[in-house]
Amino acid sequence: MDAERIQALIESGLPGARADVRGDDGVHFEATVVAEQFAGKLPLARHRLVYATLGDLMGGAIHALALKTLTPQEAAARS
């Protein structure tokens, strides 16, 4: 598994989202995902949206995925 594939899966599963995925060992990854779909949702619900884009890869090919999930407005406020 590589970071580029995970990024593509997240971005295709959450249309309009931007994902920055990193991971050097092929099983542990961290991602920052910016998506309008996160608006009004608590962190756990946001993470579930991301996990749903990865399906069975979670806990299999992807052993761990640390997530930061932001709306576009939250991301802009951090810049």
PDB file of N, CA and C in Angstrom:
ATOM      1  N   MET A   1       0.854  -1.174   0.000  1.00  0.00           N
ATOM      2  CA  MET A   1       0.000   0.000   0.000  1.00  0.00           C
ATOM      3  C   MET A   1       0.893   1.227   0.000  1.00  0.00           C
ATOM      4  N   ASP A   2       0.463   2.251  -0.744  1.00  0.00           N
ATOM      5  CA  ASP A   2       1.244   3.485  -0.755  1.00  0.00           C
ATOM      6  C   ASP A   2       0.330   4.683  -0.522  1.00  0.00           C
ATOM      7  N   ALA A   3       0.948   5.779  -0.112  1.00  0.00           N
ATOM      8  CA  ALA A   3       0.206   6.983   0.251  1.00  0.00           C
ATOM      9  C   ALA A   3      -0.601   7.535  -0.923  1.00  0.00           C
ATOM     10  N   GLU A   4      -0.069   7.435  -2.133  1.00  0.00           N
ATOM     11  CA  GLU A   4      -0.773   7.965  -3.299  1.00  0.00           C
ATOM     12  C   GLU A   4      -2.090   7.234  -3.549  1.00  0.00           C
ATOM     13  N   ARG A   5      -2.080   5.930  -3.357  1.00  0.00           N
ATOM     14  CA  ARG A   5      -3.318   5.150  -3.557  1.00  0.00           C
ATOM     15  C   ARG A   5      -4.354   5.512  -2.500  1.00  0.00           C
ATOM     16  N   ILE A   6      -3.914   5.651  -1.268  1.00  0.00           N
ATOM     17  CA  ILE A   6      -4.838   6.027  -0.193  1.00  0.00           C
ATOM     18  C   ILE A   6      -5.428   7.403  -0.480  1.00  0.00           C
ATOM     19  N   GLN A   7      -4.580   8.333  -0.912  1.00  0.00           N
ATOM     20  CA  GLN A   7      -5.061   9.673  -1.258  1.00  0.00           C
ATOM     21  C   GLN A   7      -6.124   9.599  -2.347  1.00  0.00           C
ATOM     22  N   ALA A   8      -5.863   8.824  -3.373  1.00  0.00           N
ATOM     23  CA  ALA A   8      -6.818   8.697  -4.478  1.00  0.00           C
ATOM     24  C   ALA A   8      -8.142   8.098  -4.008  1.00  0.00           C
ATOM     25  N   LEU A   9      -8.095   7.106  -3.146  1.00  0.00           N
ATOM     26  CA  LEU A   9      -9.318   6.477  -2.637  1.00  0.00           C
ATOM     27  C   LEU A   9     -10.142   7.464  -1.806  1.00  0.00           C
ATOM     28  N   ILE A  10      -9.465   8.223  -0.948  1.00  0.00           N
ATOM     29  CA  ILE A  10     -10.173   9.193  -0.120  1.00  0.00           C
ATOM     30  C   ILE A  10     -10.811  10.268  -0.994  1.00  0.00           C
ATOM     31  N   GLU A  11     -10.027  10.804  -1.924  1.00  0.00           N
ATOM     32  CA  GLU A  11     -10.530  11.890  -2.758  1.00  0.00           C
ATOM     33  C   GLU A  11     -11.652  11.436  -3.695  1.00  0.00           C
ATOM     34  N   SER A  12     -11.602  10.192  -4.149  1.00  0.00           N
ATOM     35  CA  SER A  12     -12.697   9.710  -4.999  1.00  0.00           C
ATOM     36  C   SER A  12     -13.935   9.375  -4.169  1.00  0.00           C
ATOM     37  N   GLY A  13     -13.739   8.949  -2.929  1.00  0.00           N
ATOM     38  CA  GLY A  13     -14.861   8.613  -2.062  1.00  0.00           C
ATOM     39  C   GLY A  13     -15.539   9.816  -1.436  1.00  0.00           C
ATOM     40  N   LEU A  14     -14.814  10.933  -1.350  1.00  0.00           N
ATOM     41  CA  LEU A  14     -15.367  12.178  -0.821  1.00  0.00           C
ATOM     42  C   LEU A  14     -15.176  13.249  -1.898  1.00  0.00           C
ATOM     43  N   PRO A  15     -16.085  13.323  -2.848  1.00  0.00           N
ATOM     44  CA  PRO A  15     -15.919  14.259  -3.966  1.00  0.00           C
ATOM     45  C   PRO A  15     -15.645  15.691  -3.497  1.00  0.00           C
ATOM     46  N   GLY A  16     -14.628  16.291  -4.087  1.00  0.00           N
ATOM     47  CA  GLY A  16     -14.239  17.650  -3.729  1.00  0.00           C
ATOM     48  C   GLY A  16     -13.241  17.736  -2.589  1.00  0.00           C
ATOM     49  N   ALA A  17     -12.963  16.601  -1.932  1.00  0.00           N
ATOM     50  CA  ALA A  17     -12.030  16.599  -0.811  1.00  0.00           C
ATOM     51  C   ALA A  17     -10.589  16.711  -1.308  1.00  0.00           C
ATOM     52  N   ARG A  18      -9.748  17.247  -0.423  1.00  0.00           N
ATOM     53  CA  ARG A  18      -8.307  17.257  -0.649  1.00  0.00           C
ATOM     54  C   ARG A  18      -7.666  16.456   0.467  1.00  0.00           C
ATOM     55  N   ALA A  19      -6.826  15.502   0.095  1.00  0.00           N
ATOM     56  CA  ALA A  19      -6.166  14.670   1.091  1.00  0.00           C
ATOM     57  C   ALA A  19      -4.654  14.752   0.912  1.00  0.00           C
ATOM     58  N   ASP A  20      -3.950  14.893   2.028  1.00  0.00           N
ATOM     59  CA  ASP A  20      -2.493  14.837   2.045  1.00  0.00           C
ATOM     60  C   ASP A  20      -2.143  13.630   2.900  1.00  0.00           C
ATOM     61  N   VAL A  21      -1.620  12.592   2.273  1.00  0.00           N
ATOM     62  CA  VAL A  21      -1.351  11.333   2.970  1.00  0.00           C
ATOM     63  C   VAL A  21       0.148  11.080   2.973  1.00  0.00           C
ATOM     64  N   ARG A  22       0.657  10.672   4.128  1.00  0.00           N
ATOM     65  CA  ARG A  22       2.082  10.353   4.266  1.00  0.00           C
ATOM     66  C   ARG A  22       2.226   9.033   5.010  1.00  0.00           C
ATOM     67  N   GLY A  23       3.305   8.342   4.695  1.00  0.00           N
ATOM     68  CA  GLY A  23       3.607   7.086   5.368  1.00  0.00           C
ATOM     69  C   GLY A  23       4.792   6.431   4.706  1.00  0.00           C
ATOM     70  N   ASP A  24       5.793   6.098   5.495  1.00  0.00           N
ATOM     71  CA  ASP A  24       7.044   5.581   4.939  1.00  0.00           C
ATOM     72  C   ASP A  24       7.172   4.066   4.954  1.00  0.00           C
ATOM     73  N   ASP A  25       6.400   3.389   5.808  1.00  0.00           N
ATOM     74  CA  ASP A  25       6.614   1.948   5.947  1.00  0.00           C
ATOM     75  C   ASP A  25       5.593   1.088   5.225  1.00  0.00           C
ATOM     76  N   GLY A  26       4.607   1.709   4.570  1.00  0.00           N
ATOM     77  CA  GLY A  26       3.643   0.944   3.800  1.00  0.00           C
ATOM     78  C   GLY A  26       2.457   0.402   4.575  1.00  0.00           C
ATOM     79  N   VAL A  27       2.433   0.586   5.903  1.00  0.00           N
ATOM     80  CA  VAL A  27       1.289   0.120   6.698  1.00  0.00           C
ATOM     81  C   VAL A  27       0.792   1.147   7.699  1.00  0.00           C
ATOM     82  N   HIS A  28       1.642   2.111   8.083  1.00  0.00           N
ATOM     83  CA  HIS A  28       1.258   3.164   9.018  1.00  0.00           C
ATOM     84  C   HIS A  28       1.238   4.487   8.248  1.00  0.00           C
ATOM     85  N   PHE A  29       0.109   5.186   8.324  1.00  0.00           N
ATOM     86  CA  PHE A  29      -0.056   6.407   7.543  1.00  0.00           C
ATOM     87  C   PHE A  29      -0.667   7.503   8.400  1.00  0.00           C
ATOM     88  N   GLU A  30      -0.469   8.729   7.959  1.00  0.00           N
ATOM     89  CA  GLU A  30      -1.167   9.867   8.549  1.00  0.00           C
ATOM     90  C   GLU A  30      -1.723  10.689   7.403  1.00  0.00           C
ATOM     91  N   ALA A  31      -2.898  11.238   7.615  1.00  0.00           N
ATOM     92  CA  ALA A  31      -3.566  11.988   6.557  1.00  0.00           C
ATOM     93  C   ALA A  31      -4.245  13.218   7.129  1.00  0.00           C
ATOM     94  N   THR A  32      -4.168  14.291   6.368  1.00  0.00           N
ATOM     95  CA  THR A  32      -4.968  15.475   6.623  1.00  0.00           C
ATOM     96  C   THR A  32      -5.970  15.550   5.482  1.00  0.00           C
ATOM     97  N   VAL A  33      -7.236  15.557   5.844  1.00  0.00           N
ATOM     98  CA  VAL A  33      -8.300  15.559   4.841  1.00  0.00           C
ATOM     99  C   VAL A  33      -9.157  16.798   5.045  1.00  0.00           C
ATOM    100  N   VAL A  34      -9.321  17.561   3.969  1.00  0.00           N
ATOM    101  CA  VAL A  34     -10.155  18.763   3.988  1.00  0.00           C
ATOM    102  C   VAL A  34     -11.357  18.489   3.087  1.00  0.00           C
ATOM    103  N   ALA A  35     -12.556  18.551   3.673  1.00  0.00           N
ATOM    104  CA  ALA A  35     -13.760  18.227   2.908  1.00  0.00           C
ATOM    105  C   ALA A  35     -14.959  18.990   3.436  1.00  0.00           C
ATOM    106  N   GLU A  36     -15.760  19.483   2.527  1.00  0.00           N
ATOM    107  CA  GLU A  36     -16.994  20.181   2.883  1.00  0.00           C
ATOM    108  C   GLU A  36     -17.950  19.245   3.613  1.00  0.00           C
ATOM    109  N   GLN A  37     -17.874  17.936   3.329  1.00  0.00           N
ATOM    110  CA  GLN A  37     -18.773  16.948   3.957  1.00  0.00           C
ATOM    111  C   GLN A  37     -18.598  16.876   5.470  1.00  0.00           C
ATOM    112  N   PHE A  38     -17.514  17.424   6.013  1.00  0.00           N
ATOM    113  CA  PHE A  38     -17.271  17.382   7.456  1.00  0.00           C
ATOM    114  C   PHE A  38     -18.039  18.451   8.226  1.00  0.00           C
ATOM    115  N   ALA A  39     -18.601  19.415   7.535  1.00  0.00           N
ATOM    116  CA  ALA A  39     -19.294  20.519   8.203  1.00  0.00           C
ATOM    117  C   ALA A  39     -20.400  19.988   9.116  1.00  0.00           C
ATOM    118  N   GLY A  40     -20.387  20.468  10.352  1.00  0.00           N
ATOM    119  CA  GLY A  40     -21.419  20.094  11.314  1.00  0.00           C
ATOM    120  C   GLY A  40     -21.253  18.718  11.931  1.00  0.00           C
ATOM    121  N   LYS A  41     -20.149  18.031  11.627  1.00  0.00           N
ATOM    122  CA  LYS A  41     -19.943  16.676  12.154  1.00  0.00           C
ATOM    123  C   LYS A  41     -18.848  16.676  13.223  1.00  0.00           C
ATOM    124  N   LEU A  42     -19.022  15.829  14.219  1.00  0.00           N
ATOM    125  CA  LEU A  42     -18.011  15.640  15.250  1.00  0.00           C
ATOM    126  C   LEU A  42     -16.841  14.838  14.681  1.00  0.00           C
ATOM    127  N   PRO A  43     -15.669  14.897  15.338  1.00  0.00           N
ATOM    128  CA  PRO A  43     -14.494  14.191  14.804  1.00  0.00           C
ATOM    129  C   PRO A  43     -14.725  12.707  14.505  1.00  0.00           C
ATOM    130  N   LEU A  44     -15.414  11.992  15.358  1.00  0.00           N
ATOM    131  CA  LEU A  44     -15.631  10.563  15.119  1.00  0.00           C
ATOM    132  C   LEU A  44     -16.415  10.339  13.829  1.00  0.00           C
ATOM    133  N   ALA A  45     -17.445  11.138  13.593  1.00  0.00           N
ATOM    134  CA  ALA A  45     -18.236  11.007  12.364  1.00  0.00           C
ATOM    135  C   ALA A  45     -17.394  11.354  11.134  1.00  0.00           C
ATOM    136  N   ARG A  46     -16.514  12.334  11.275  1.00  0.00           N
ATOM    137  CA  ARG A  46     -15.618  12.695  10.175  1.00  0.00           C
ATOM    138  C   ARG A  46     -14.680  11.532   9.844  1.00  0.00           C
ATOM    139  N   HIS A  47     -14.121  10.939  10.883  1.00  0.00           N
ATOM    140  CA  HIS A  47     -13.206   9.814  10.674  1.00  0.00           C
ATOM    141  C   HIS A  47     -13.922   8.636  10.026  1.00  0.00           C
ATOM    142  N   ARG A  48     -15.149   8.392  10.442  1.00  0.00           N
ATOM    143  CA  ARG A  48     -15.920   7.295   9.835  1.00  0.00           C
ATOM    144  C   ARG A  48     -16.148   7.525   8.345  1.00  0.00           C
ATOM    145  N   LEU A  49     -16.373   8.785   7.956  1.00  0.00           N
ATOM    146  CA  LEU A  49     -16.519   9.095   6.530  1.00  0.00           C
ATOM    147  C   LEU A  49     -15.255   8.729   5.763  1.00  0.00           C
ATOM    148  N   VAL A  50     -14.106   9.058   6.341  1.00  0.00           N
ATOM    149  CA  VAL A  50     -12.831   8.742   5.674  1.00  0.00           C
ATOM    150  C   VAL A  50     -12.623   7.229   5.639  1.00  0.00           C
ATOM    151  N   TYR A  51     -12.836   6.554   6.765  1.00  0.00           N
ATOM    152  CA  TYR A  51     -12.657   5.101   6.805  1.00  0.00           C
ATOM    153  C   TYR A  51     -13.547   4.398   5.791  1.00  0.00           C
ATOM    154  N   ALA A  52     -14.754   4.920   5.581  1.00  0.00           N
ATOM    155  CA  ALA A  52     -15.672   4.306   4.623  1.00  0.00           C
ATOM    156  C   ALA A  52     -15.109   4.335   3.207  1.00  0.00           C
ATOM    157  N   THR A  53     -14.285   5.336   2.888  1.00  0.00           N
ATOM    158  CA  THR A  53     -13.698   5.407   1.546  1.00  0.00           C
ATOM    159  C   THR A  53     -12.630   4.336   1.355  1.00  0.00           C
ATOM    160  N   LEU A  54     -12.124   3.792   2.455  1.00  0.00           N
ATOM    161  CA  LEU A  54     -11.027   2.815   2.382  1.00  0.00           C
ATOM    162  C   LEU A  54     -11.499   1.380   2.564  1.00  0.00           C
ATOM    163  N   GLY A  55     -12.712   1.208   3.053  1.00  0.00           N
ATOM    164  CA  GLY A  55     -13.315  -0.123   3.160  1.00  0.00           C
ATOM    165  C   GLY A  55     -12.452  -1.132   3.888  1.00  0.00           C
ATOM    166  N   ASP A  56     -12.320  -2.303   3.290  1.00  0.00           N
ATOM    167  CA  ASP A  56     -11.615  -3.426   3.911  1.00  0.00           C
ATOM    168  C   ASP A  56     -10.109  -3.224   4.028  1.00  0.00           C
ATOM    169  N   LEU A  57      -9.582  -2.187   3.406  1.00  0.00           N
ATOM    170  CA  LEU A  57      -8.144  -1.925   3.531  1.00  0.00           C
ATOM    171  C   LEU A  57      -7.774  -1.539   4.959  1.00  0.00           C
ATOM    172  N   MET A  58      -8.744  -0.912   5.674  1.00  0.00           N
ATOM    173  CA  MET A  58      -8.489  -0.557   7.071  1.00  0.00           C
ATOM    174  C   MET A  58      -8.384  -1.830   7.907  1.00  0.00           C
ATOM    175  N   GLY A  59      -7.322  -1.908   8.672  1.00  0.00           N
ATOM    176  CA  GLY A  59      -7.087  -3.089   9.491  1.00  0.00           C
ATOM    177  C   GLY A  59      -6.449  -4.220   8.716  1.00  0.00           C
ATOM    178  N   GLY A  60      -6.319  -4.057   7.411  1.00  0.00           N
ATOM    179  CA  GLY A  60      -5.651  -5.049   6.571  1.00  0.00           C
ATOM    180  C   GLY A  60      -4.385  -4.448   6.010  1.00  0.00           C
ATOM    181  N   ALA A  61      -4.456  -4.008   4.761  1.00  0.00           N
ATOM    182  CA  ALA A  61      -3.291  -3.406   4.106  1.00  0.00           C
ATOM    183  C   ALA A  61      -2.874  -2.108   4.798  1.00  0.00           C
ATOM    184  N   ILE A  62      -3.844  -1.419   5.390  1.00  0.00           N
ATOM    185  CA  ILE A  62      -3.553  -0.206   6.166  1.00  0.00           C
ATOM    186  C   ILE A  62      -3.692  -0.578   7.639  1.00  0.00           C
ATOM    187  N   HIS A  63      -2.562  -0.704   8.320  1.00  0.00           N
ATOM    188  CA  HIS A  63      -2.589  -1.108   9.724  1.00  0.00           C
ATOM    189  C   HIS A  63      -3.057   0.042  10.614  1.00  0.00           C
ATOM    190  N   ALA A  64      -2.599   1.266  10.310  1.00  0.00           N
ATOM    191  CA  ALA A  64      -2.957   2.421  11.128  1.00  0.00           C
ATOM    192  C   ALA A  64      -3.038   3.666  10.251  1.00  0.00           C
ATOM    193  N   LEU A  65      -4.023   4.507  10.555  1.00  0.00           N
ATOM    194  CA  LEU A  65      -4.192   5.755   9.830  1.00  0.00           C
ATOM    195  C   LEU A  65      -4.552   6.840  10.833  1.00  0.00           C
ATOM    196  N   ALA A  66      -3.607   7.747  11.084  1.00  0.00           N
ATOM    197  CA  ALA A  66      -3.861   8.896  11.951  1.00  0.00           C
ATOM    198  C   ALA A  66      -4.490   9.984  11.091  1.00  0.00           C
ATOM    199  N   LEU A  67      -5.595  10.543  11.558  1.00  0.00           N
ATOM    200  CA  LEU A  67      -6.346  11.503  10.745  1.00  0.00           C
ATOM    201  C   LEU A  67      -6.456  12.873  11.393  1.00  0.00           C
ATOM    202  N   LYS A  68      -6.351  13.902  10.543  1.00  0.00           N
ATOM    203  CA  LYS A  68      -6.769  15.259  10.863  1.00  0.00           C
ATOM    204  C   LYS A  68      -7.837  15.572   9.828  1.00  0.00           C
ATOM    205  N   THR A  69      -9.015  15.925  10.288  1.00  0.00           N
ATOM    206  CA  THR A  69     -10.124  16.192   9.372  1.00  0.00           C
ATOM    207  C   THR A  69     -10.609  17.615   9.586  1.00  0.00           C
ATOM    208  N   LEU A  70     -10.675  18.379   8.496  1.00  0.00           N
ATOM    209  CA  LEU A  70     -11.043  19.783   8.556  1.00  0.00           C
ATOM    210  C   LEU A  70     -12.033  20.132   7.456  1.00  0.00           C
ATOM    211  N   THR A  71     -12.889  21.105   7.743  1.00  0.00           N
ATOM    212  CA  THR A  71     -13.694  21.687   6.683  1.00  0.00           C
ATOM    213  C   THR A  71     -12.797  22.689   5.961  1.00  0.00           C
ATOM    214  N   PRO A  72     -13.165  23.103   4.764  1.00  0.00           N
ATOM    215  CA  PRO A  72     -12.370  24.123   4.080  1.00  0.00           C
ATOM    216  C   PRO A  72     -12.232  25.408   4.904  1.00  0.00           C
ATOM    217  N   GLN A  73     -13.267  25.784   5.631  1.00  0.00           N
ATOM    218  CA  GLN A  73     -13.223  26.979   6.459  1.00  0.00           C
ATOM    219  C   GLN A  73     -12.229  26.810   7.612  1.00  0.00           C
ATOM    220  N   GLU A  74     -12.219  25.639   8.234  1.00  0.00           N
ATOM    221  CA  GLU A  74     -11.260  25.378   9.311  1.00  0.00           C
ATOM    222  C   GLU A  74      -9.831  25.376   8.784  1.00  0.00           C
ATOM    223  N   ALA A  75      -9.636  24.811   7.603  1.00  0.00           N
ATOM    224  CA  ALA A  75      -8.308  24.786   7.000  1.00  0.00           C
ATOM    225  C   ALA A  75      -7.828  26.198   6.670  1.00  0.00           C
ATOM    226  N   ALA A  76      -8.730  27.040   6.173  1.00  0.00           N
ATOM    227  CA  ALA A  76      -8.361  28.416   5.845  1.00  0.00           C
ATOM    228  C   ALA A  76      -7.999  29.203   7.095  1.00  0.00           C
ATOM    229  N   ALA A  77      -8.698  28.939   8.190  1.00  0.00           N
ATOM    230  CA  ALA A  77      -8.426  29.638   9.448  1.00  0.00           C
ATOM    231  C   ALA A  77      -7.063  29.261  10.013  1.00  0.00           C
ATOM    232  N   ARG A  78      -6.568  28.083   9.703  1.00  0.00           N
ATOM    233  CA  ARG A  78      -5.250  27.620  10.167  1.00  0.00           C
ATOM    234  C   ARG A  78      -4.113  28.182   9.346  1.00  0.00           C
ATOM    235  N   SER A  79      -4.412  28.673   8.160  1.00  0.00           N
ATOM    236  CA  SER A  79      -3.362  29.174   7.255  1.00  0.00           C
ATOM    237  C   SER A  79      -2.895  30.553   7.652  1.00  0.00           C
TER     238      SER A  79
END
